[in-house]
Amino acid sequence: MLTPSNPFSVPASSSAEIWQRLEARRPAPLRFVLHLSRRTNASLCPCLEVDLPSSSSPHTFYTVTRILDPEHRTPYITLSSIFFAANLTLISGLLRFNLSPVSFDLSLAGLEPWDDLWIGLPLARHIASQLGLASALAAILDGRSSAAWSLDEFEDGLSHNWRVPQQFVDAASYSTDAITDPQLRFAGVQMLPTGQQIKTLISGEMRSVIARRANERRRENKGRLHESLMRWSSQLYSLWIDARLGLQGEKQWEEKDNEKEGRLRALLDDLKDVVVPPTNGDFSEWTQLLPTSSADSDPLRPKLDPELHEETTCELLSPLSLAELAELRSTDPTLGHILTSDEGEDAEETIARLHSFLRARMATLHRMNVLSFPHLCLADEGEGHGGGVDLPQESSGGARIHAAPSQTQREEKGRDEELAELHTKLDRLTTKLDSLLESQTLKLARRSSAESATPKGMLAGDKDKPRADIFTRSVLAHAQPPLSALTNIEATPSLIIIIVSVVLFFMIVKFSDD
C-alpha cells in the first residue's frame, strides 16, 4: 500500500520529477568536518555532516550536523536543519512534536560549535521518520555508528574509533587532510574493533584556519541571525510549556474556587520577572541582521547617502550598536509589568490575557522565521568547503543552497566516462597490435634475407633435383609478390582474436555514441 512517504503515492508530472523524488530518498552521503568548540581550551569539535534537500525545493540544501563526542553516550544532532528541510519553522516544529524543554539543548557546556536545538540520536531518528526524511538521513542517523567518536588531543592529534571506509581513503594516504578533504563524501563510517584507535595529526596551520572561520561566522550577520532565532524560539517555547502545564491542573481534578485562585496566582508570581521574546530589542536586532540588499535585488534597496543627508539624519537612522541593543533590552517589560491586573480582575482573566500575549509572540516569531528562510540558506560563495560531484557544499551551522546537476547531466557524464574508458582500452589494444605487426614484418624480412642467401634459391631438399626445376621455381618465386605481414597474421589464431576484439570495441563505442 502506498504511503505519503512513497515517491509514487502521488502521480508525477514528468520523469524529471520522478527522478527528483527518488534522489531525495537516497541516503545523503557523509563528510567529516572539524569545527571549533566553545570551550576555553579552544579544542576542536569533530563532526559528521550531510546536506539534506528541502522537501519543497530539491535544489535547496540544509546541513545536518552530528557531533562525534566520546563524553556522551548518545550523539547530538542539529534539529533546526531537519525542521527547515521539512518546511517547518523552529516554533512550529517544536509545537508539532510537543517536545519537552529538557529533550533539547541550546548549548552543550561548550562542546557545541554554535547554538542550535541539539537533540539525541534516538529523538532525531523519530522526528526524521515522522517527517518522511528517514531515508535521506539514513547514513548520519545510523544507530550502528552511534558509538563513533573522535577526540582532539592537541599536540597528539586526533584519535578516532572509526575510519572512513577503505574504498574512499586507503591506509597509505589516511590522514587528517585526506579525511577532511572538501571533495570527499562516503556512504557510512567503519567502526574499528573494540579497543583499537586511529591517530591522525593536525597542523597548527589547519587549527588556525578552523579558528579563523569560526570567529568570522560568529561575527557575520548570517550566523548571528541563526543563533538568535534558536535562542528566541527555545525561550518562548519553554515559557509556553511552563504556562500550559500550570493551567492543566484544573482539568485533572475538581478544585475549589479558592484553591484554583491560589494556584493561578502562584503561576503568575513565578512568571512575573520573565521577559518574553521576541522583545522590542529582539525585533530591532532581527531587522538589522537581515541583509539590506542582494545581488539579484532589482532595484537595489535605498541606502543613506552622506552627500544627500545631514550628519544628524545619518546618525539617527544608522543601525544600532550592540551596546544600544543591550540598553534597549534592559527596558523591555517583564510579564509581571505587562499582566498587572486591574482592581477587580480575577486570576482567570489575567491568565486569559497571558495566553493571548504568548500566542501573539509565537505568531510573531513564526513570521520572523518564515521571512528569515531565504537568509538561513547561505548562498555558495566559496567561503566553505567545496562540494564534490553532484553534492552540495559544507556549511557551518546555517544551511546552504546549491544547484544540483540534473538527471540528464548525470547520465551524460556517466556515458562520457564510459566512453573515455573504452577509448583508453582501445588505444592500448591498438598499440599492442602495431607492435605485433612490426614484429611479424621483421620476421618476414629475416626469412626473406635468409632465403636470398641460398645460392640460386637452392633449398636443402633441392640438391638432388634437376637444375631446370630449380630454375623454374626460382623464377616463379621472383615473379610472385612478396608475402605480406597481414597474410602471416591471418594464420595466427591469437592475432585473429585480437582483431575481433578491436572490432567489437569499435561496435561498442558506436553503440554508446548512439
C-alpha positions as MATLAB code, in Angstrom:
seq = 'MLTPSNPFSVPASSSAEIWQRLEARRPAPLRFVLHLSRRTNASLCPCLEVDLPSSSSPHTFYTVTRILDPEHRTPYITLSSIFFAANLTLISGLLRFNLSPVSFDLSLAGLEPWDDLWIGLPLARHIASQLGLASALAAILDGRSSAAWSLDEFEDGLSHNWRVPQQFVDAASYSTDAITDPQLRFAGVQMLPTGQQIKTLISGEMRSVIARRANERRRENKGRLHESLMRWSSQLYSLWIDARLGLQGEKQWEEKDNEKEGRLRALLDDLKDVVVPPTNGDFSEWTQLLPTSSADSDPLRPKLDPELHEETTCELLSPLSLAELAELRSTDPTLGHILTSDEGEDAEETIARLHSFLRARMATLHRMNVLSFPHLCLADEGEGHGGGVDLPQESSGGARIHAAPSQTQREEKGRDEELAELHTKLDRLTTKLDSLLESQTLKLARRSSAESATPKGMLAGDKDKPRADIFTRSVLAHAQPPLSALTNIEATPSLIIIIVSVVLFFMIVKFSDD';
ca = [
       0.000    0.000    0.000;
       1.355    3.411   -0.959;
       2.000    5.845    1.844;
       2.602    9.606    1.710;
       6.355    8.970    2.047;
       6.336    6.730   -1.038;
       7.702    8.642   -4.066;
       4.926    7.226   -6.267;
       1.977    7.840   -3.926;
       1.175   10.990   -5.932;
       1.411   10.887   -9.745;
       4.410   12.768  -11.109;
       4.004   15.291  -13.896;
       7.247   14.301  -15.616;
      10.088   11.815  -15.489;
      12.347   14.547  -14.119;
      10.048   14.909  -11.120;
      10.184   11.149  -10.510;
      13.971   11.248  -10.547;
      13.934   14.178   -8.117;
      11.705   12.232   -5.735;
      13.937    9.177   -5.899;
      17.024   11.338   -5.432;
      15.501   12.876   -2.297;
      15.010    9.390   -0.814;
      18.587    8.307   -1.445;
      20.739    8.498    1.712;
      22.728   11.712    1.739;
      26.487   10.959    1.764;
      28.601   11.864    4.781;
      31.566   14.156    5.163;
      33.918   14.648    8.111;
      34.357   18.236    9.291;
      36.348   19.905   12.062;
      34.680   22.859   13.785;
      35.868   24.970   16.703;
      34.160   24.253   20.013;
      33.298   26.957   22.543;
      35.453   25.517   25.274;
      38.080   27.721   26.850;
      40.898   25.454   25.668;
      39.867   26.041   22.020;
      39.526   22.323   21.346;
      38.152   21.182   18.023;
      34.690   19.682   17.603;
      34.828   16.780   15.097;
      31.520   16.290   13.280;
      29.795   14.301   10.576;
      27.595   16.305    8.221;
      25.150   15.713    5.390;
      23.349   18.122    3.086;
      19.612   17.498    3.263;
      17.451   18.653    0.330;
      14.348   20.664    1.095;
      11.037   18.888    0.628;
       9.697   21.890   -1.307;
      12.770   22.659   -3.410;
      15.115   19.777   -4.321;
      17.824   22.283   -5.245;
      17.922   23.791   -1.741;
      20.015   22.030    0.889;
      20.233   22.292    4.666;
      23.245   20.975    6.544;
      22.568   18.474    9.336;
      25.463   18.206   11.811;
      26.257   15.370   14.205;
      28.892   15.791   16.915;
      31.355   12.910   17.342;
      31.883   13.122   21.092;
      33.277   10.421   23.427;
      31.946   12.091   26.599;
      28.236   11.492   25.969;
      26.523    8.176   25.415;
      24.328    9.450   22.614;
      25.402   11.648   19.685;
      23.926   15.132   19.347;
      22.212   16.227   16.121;
      21.082   19.670   14.912;
      17.281   19.738   14.849;
      16.870   23.125   13.170;
      18.079   21.948    9.752;
      15.715   18.949    9.875;
      12.803   21.304   10.570;
      13.882   23.688    7.807;
      14.157   20.879    5.250;
      10.583   19.870    6.128;
       9.369   23.492    5.703;
       8.819   23.928    9.433;
       9.851   26.969   11.413;
      11.506   26.389   14.758;
       8.459   27.254   16.854;
       6.041   25.338   14.611;
       8.256   22.243   14.686;
       8.540   22.309   18.479;
       4.772   22.689   18.830;
       4.048   19.936   16.306;
       6.103   17.329   18.158;
       5.221   18.683   21.609;
       8.826   18.305   22.703;
       9.751   18.583   26.345;
      12.126   21.505   27.041;
      14.575   19.006   28.562;
      14.731   16.996   25.316;
      16.843   19.616   23.530;
      19.695   21.944   24.461;
      20.915   25.230   23.061;
      24.428   24.587   24.345;
      26.390   21.545   25.491;
      28.741   23.022   28.089;
      30.980   24.428   25.367;
      31.173   21.241   23.302;
      28.929   22.714   20.605;
      30.353   24.840   17.750;
      27.243   27.094   17.683;
      23.829   27.491   19.284;
      21.201   25.148   17.896;
      18.432   22.836   19.019;
      20.728   19.905   19.843;
      18.877   16.606   20.293;
      19.903   12.995   20.869;
      20.162   10.425   18.106;
      17.027    8.395   19.085;
      14.817   11.503   19.068;
      16.326   12.650   15.776;
      15.514    9.271   14.208;
      11.906    9.516   15.426;
      11.393   13.048   14.109;
      13.035   12.235   10.767;
      10.741    9.227   10.383;
       7.649   11.306   11.133;
       8.686   13.931    8.579;
       9.490   11.398    5.842;
      13.226   12.151    5.975;
      14.439    8.836    7.384;
      15.754    7.610    4.020;
      17.693   10.772    3.255;
      19.191   10.836    6.773;
      19.873    7.095    6.982;
      23.666    7.490    6.934;
      24.033   10.179    9.590;
      21.314    8.701   11.844;
      22.556    5.113   11.561;
      22.257    3.546   15.005;
      25.119    1.133   14.290;
      27.531    4.075   14.304;
      26.175    5.656   17.492;
      29.374    4.718   19.356;
      31.634    6.500   16.839;
      33.735    9.302   18.285;
      36.728   11.492   17.504;
      38.755   13.328   20.137;
      41.058   16.317   19.846;
      44.229   15.576   21.821;
      46.006   18.761   20.756;
      49.742   18.020   20.210;
      48.983   14.305   19.818;
      46.487   14.979   17.036;
      43.061   13.377   16.679;
      42.018    9.949   17.945;
      39.210    8.031   16.228;
      37.497    4.730   16.987;
      36.192    4.639   13.418;
      37.564    5.241    9.959;
      36.445    6.327    6.523;
      35.959    3.085    4.541;
      38.937    1.743    2.597;
      37.346    2.294   -0.803;
      37.255    6.052   -0.184;
      40.601    6.589    1.600;
      43.205    3.825    1.624;
      45.541    3.128    4.530;
      48.613    4.550    2.795;
      47.087    8.016    2.370;
      44.945    8.110    5.533;
      45.471   11.456    7.298;
      43.548   14.406    8.718;
      43.929   16.252    5.421;
      42.631   13.245    3.488;
      39.512   12.600    5.579;
      38.624   16.323    5.761;
      39.086   16.810    2.027;
      36.237   19.104    0.848;
      35.610   16.785   -2.112;
      35.372   13.598   -0.032;
      31.956   12.005    0.527;
      31.390    8.500    1.872;
      28.386    6.259    2.439;
      28.981    5.408    6.109;
      31.565    5.019    8.856;
      33.526    1.839    9.500;
      33.784    1.056   13.217;
      37.139   -0.250   14.447;
      37.379   -3.327   16.686;
      36.856   -2.598   20.379;
      39.940   -1.042   21.917;
      41.531   -0.029   18.616;
      42.007    3.595   17.576;
      43.430    5.551   14.686;
      45.507    8.678   15.311;
      45.831   11.422   12.710;
      47.995   14.500   13.132;
      46.753   18.053   12.642;
      48.965   21.010   11.840;
      48.954   24.344   13.606;
      48.086   25.982   10.308;
      44.911   23.913    9.990;
      43.912   24.804   13.552;
      44.389   28.484   12.761;
      42.225   28.246    9.646;
      39.429   26.476   11.569;
      39.547   29.067   14.365;
      39.505   31.961   11.909;
      36.468   30.598   10.073;
      34.611   30.048   13.340;
      35.311   33.593   14.511;
      34.199   35.000   11.172;
      30.943   33.085   11.379;
      30.246   34.316   14.894;
      30.689   37.910   13.744;
      28.770   37.834   10.487;
      25.055   38.567   10.364;
      24.028   35.193    8.963;
      25.477   33.262   11.861;
      24.066   35.714   14.407;
      20.617   35.510   12.786;
      20.666   31.715   13.003;
      21.653   31.672   16.672;
      19.247   34.463   17.653;
      16.292   32.573   16.196;
      17.424   29.467   18.082;
      17.584   31.358   21.362;
      14.265   33.189   20.994;
      12.383   30.070   19.871;
      13.761   27.966   22.723;
      12.935   30.574   25.366;
       9.416   31.260   24.109;
       8.548   27.581   23.688;
       9.819   26.703   27.176;
       7.761   29.548   28.632;
       4.672   28.340   26.775;
       5.138   24.804   28.115;
       5.532   26.074   31.687;
       2.388   28.171   31.425;
       0.416   25.361   29.795;
       1.402   22.841   32.456;
       0.340   25.301   35.137;
      -3.062   25.683   33.507;
      -3.750   21.945   33.148;
      -4.352   21.434   36.852;
      -7.985   22.466   36.645;
      -8.636   19.672   34.122;
      -7.212   16.956   36.324;
      -9.278   17.348   39.437;
     -12.104   19.368   40.860;
     -10.804   22.395   42.669;
     -12.444   24.773   44.980;
     -12.518   28.370   43.888;
     -10.006   29.480   46.471;
      -7.615   26.638   45.556;
      -7.848   27.456   41.873;
      -7.297   31.142   42.550;
      -4.247   30.352   44.658;
      -2.717   28.082   42.014;
      -3.155   30.611   39.235;
      -1.734   33.384   41.390;
       1.284   31.192   42.137;
       1.805   30.645   38.402;
       1.650   34.360   37.701;
       4.039   35.024   40.558;
       6.566   32.572   39.090;
       6.393   34.303   35.714;
       6.360   37.904   36.845;
      10.087   38.512   36.248;
      10.190   36.783   32.858;
      10.857   38.788   29.689;
       9.099   37.131   26.745;
      10.896   37.105   23.384;
      10.818   38.491   20.817;
      11.021   41.819   22.632;
      11.361   45.251   21.068;
      15.111   44.883   21.357;
      14.977   41.440   19.719;
      12.865   42.747   16.868;
      15.260   45.635   16.274;
      18.205   43.241   16.206;
      16.399   40.888   13.828;
      15.709   43.670   11.307;
      19.392   44.598   11.373;
      20.570   41.030   10.844;
      18.553   40.613    7.649;
      20.561   41.594    4.544;
      19.634   45.043    3.251;
      20.394   44.139   -0.347;
      21.317   41.214   -2.514;
      22.987   40.651   -5.844;
      19.683   39.901   -7.586;
      17.626   42.639   -5.931;
      16.046   44.835   -8.568;
      16.098   47.687   -7.905;
      18.704   47.975   -5.170;
      17.280   48.902   -1.814;
      17.821   52.510   -0.761;
      20.836   53.445    1.318;
      21.722   56.538    3.263;
      23.970   58.767    1.192;
      26.027   61.145    3.356;
      26.077   63.614    0.482;
      22.269   63.800    0.427;
      21.554   63.690    4.162;
      22.749   65.691    7.082;
      25.111   64.054    9.529;
      22.428   64.118   12.225;
      19.976   62.278    9.957;
      22.511   59.580    9.091;
      23.303   59.116   12.769;
      19.634   58.785   13.697;
      18.922   56.189   11.003;
      22.122   54.152   11.262;
      21.969   50.595   12.707;
      22.037   50.235   16.463;
      25.257   49.103   18.075;
      25.443   46.099   20.374;
      25.593   48.433   23.358;
      22.474   50.266   22.206;
      20.632   46.978   21.667;
      21.598   45.832   25.161;
      20.343   49.099   26.625;
      17.091   48.739   24.692;
      16.617   45.218   26.042;
      17.095   46.442   29.585;
      13.913   48.471   29.207;
      11.815   45.570   27.878;
       8.877   44.993   30.241;
       8.507   41.769   32.214;
       5.363   39.660   32.340;
       4.645   40.990   35.805;
       4.554   44.511   34.414;
       2.514   43.573   31.348;
      -0.032   41.490   33.271;
      -0.535   43.921   36.122;
      -4.152   43.253   36.981;
      -6.715   45.947   37.421;
      -8.744   46.093   40.562;
     -11.483   43.506   40.478;
      -9.771   41.318   37.820;
      -9.514   37.735   38.988;
      -6.743   35.273   38.210;
      -8.638   33.589   35.363;
      -8.939   36.855   33.460;
      -5.230   37.516   33.968;
      -4.395   34.022   32.731;
      -6.535   34.625   29.642;
      -4.523   37.764   28.912;
      -1.310   35.768   29.406;
      -2.489   33.157   26.895;
      -3.340   35.854   24.354;
       0.003   37.572   24.871;
       2.034   34.371   24.431;
       0.059   33.419   21.351;
       0.793   36.818   19.787;
       4.512   36.447   20.471;
       4.615   32.932   18.996;
       2.814   34.092   15.854;
       5.269   36.980   15.537;
       8.287   34.721   15.984;
       6.898   32.226   13.472;
       6.536   35.011   10.917;
      10.059   36.252   11.630;
      11.374   32.747   10.999;
       9.433   32.466    7.728;
      10.881   35.757    6.481;
      14.351   34.607    7.516;
      14.262   31.376    5.496;
      15.995   32.815    2.387;
      18.807   34.128    4.573;
      19.228   30.909    6.555;
      20.092   29.222    3.253;
      23.594   30.527    2.723;
      24.452   31.015   -0.940;
      27.515   29.253   -2.257;
      30.129   31.973   -2.157;
      33.185   29.788   -1.808;
      33.525   30.543    1.887;
      33.125   26.957    2.987;
      34.359   23.591    1.886;
      33.819   22.799   -1.733;
      31.354   20.136   -2.704;
      32.074   17.037   -4.734;
      30.325   15.957   -7.875;
      26.553   16.072   -7.529;
      26.910   17.091   -3.896;
      26.322   20.412   -2.129;
      28.873   22.275   -0.100;
      29.725   22.207    3.582;
      28.033   24.611    5.953;
      28.978   25.868    9.364;
      25.739   25.954   11.284;
      23.399   27.564    8.818;
      22.142   25.972    5.641;
      23.459   26.344    2.134;
      21.646   26.422   -1.182;
      23.190   24.726   -4.194;
      22.184   23.963   -7.764;
      22.427   20.191   -8.125;
      23.097   18.697  -11.585;
      20.060   17.382  -13.414;
      19.489   13.701  -14.154;
      20.305   14.267  -17.835;
      23.625   15.857  -16.912;
      24.462   12.947  -14.642;
      23.636   10.421  -17.391;
      25.741   12.320  -19.929;
      28.663   12.475  -17.526;
      28.433    8.735  -16.831;
      28.300    7.973  -20.555;
      31.308   10.215  -21.215;
      33.286    8.441  -18.506;
      32.426    5.027  -20.004;
      33.425    6.196  -23.484;
      36.703    7.597  -22.164;
      37.459    4.259  -20.532;
      36.643    2.375  -23.748;
      38.857    4.700  -25.782;
      41.710    4.117  -23.344;
      41.380    0.346  -23.669;
      41.136    0.669  -27.448;
      44.339    2.720  -27.576;
      46.132    0.034  -25.578;
      44.922   -2.709  -27.935;
      45.945   -0.656  -30.973;
      49.427   -0.194  -29.521;
      49.765   -3.938  -28.963;
      48.506   -4.653  -32.482;
      51.063   -2.259  -34.001;
      53.819   -3.987  -32.040;
      52.720   -7.393  -33.311;
      52.533   -6.164  -36.904;
      56.036   -4.736  -36.619;
      57.419   -7.957  -35.161;
      55.802  -10.051  -37.895;
      57.242   -7.755  -40.555;
      60.723   -8.127  -39.075;
      60.390  -11.917  -39.009;
      59.326  -11.941  -42.656;
      62.243   -9.716  -43.617;
      64.724  -12.019  -41.877;
      63.207  -15.075  -43.574;
      63.411  -13.410  -46.979;
      67.029  -12.427  -46.443;
      67.878  -15.993  -45.360;
      66.283  -17.448  -48.488;
      68.089  -14.993  -50.735;
      71.405  -16.049  -49.188;
      70.924  -19.631  -50.543;
      72.813  -19.993  -53.940;
      70.349  -19.619  -56.810;
      67.446  -20.101  -54.412;
      68.574  -23.649  -53.708;
      66.978  -25.180  -50.650;
      68.274  -28.065  -48.580;
      65.934  -30.588  -50.172;
      66.567  -29.443  -53.749;
      70.186  -30.501  -54.203;
      69.288  -33.744  -55.970;
      66.606  -32.242  -58.237;
      67.197  -31.229  -61.876;
      68.557  -27.758  -62.378;
      65.679  -26.909  -64.752;
      63.194  -27.499  -61.956;
      65.241  -25.397  -59.611;
      65.421  -22.588  -62.143;
      61.662  -22.698  -62.725;
      60.923  -22.477  -59.015;
      63.338  -19.564  -58.671;
      61.656  -17.645  -61.460;
      58.209  -18.215  -60.025;
      59.395  -17.082  -56.644;
      60.650  -13.804  -58.072;
      57.527  -13.359  -60.175;
      55.138  -13.675  -57.246;
      54.660  -10.612  -54.979;
      56.320  -10.793  -51.576;
      54.214  -12.311  -48.826;
      52.680   -9.535  -46.725;
      52.669   -9.361  -42.938;
      48.863   -9.476  -42.925;
      48.960  -12.929  -44.564;
      51.045  -14.236  -41.694;
      48.806  -12.561  -39.103;
      45.702  -14.128  -40.549;
      47.302  -17.508  -39.993;
      47.942  -16.775  -36.283;
      44.887  -17.590  -34.070;
      45.864  -15.255  -31.183;
      46.113  -12.288  -33.520;
      42.738  -13.086  -35.054;
      41.200  -12.912  -31.586;
      42.794   -9.507  -31.006;
      41.458   -8.156  -34.290;
      37.961   -9.408  -33.498;
      38.201   -7.763  -30.071;
      39.132   -4.456  -31.674;
      36.128   -4.679  -33.997;
      33.860   -5.417  -31.042;
      35.205   -2.404  -29.170;
      34.504   -0.196  -32.177;
      30.947   -1.532  -32.240;
      30.512   -0.806  -28.505;
      31.796    2.745  -28.944;
      29.450    3.318  -31.864;
      26.525    1.932  -29.854;
      27.367    4.162  -26.886;
      27.536    7.269  -29.089;
      24.077    6.478  -30.448;
];
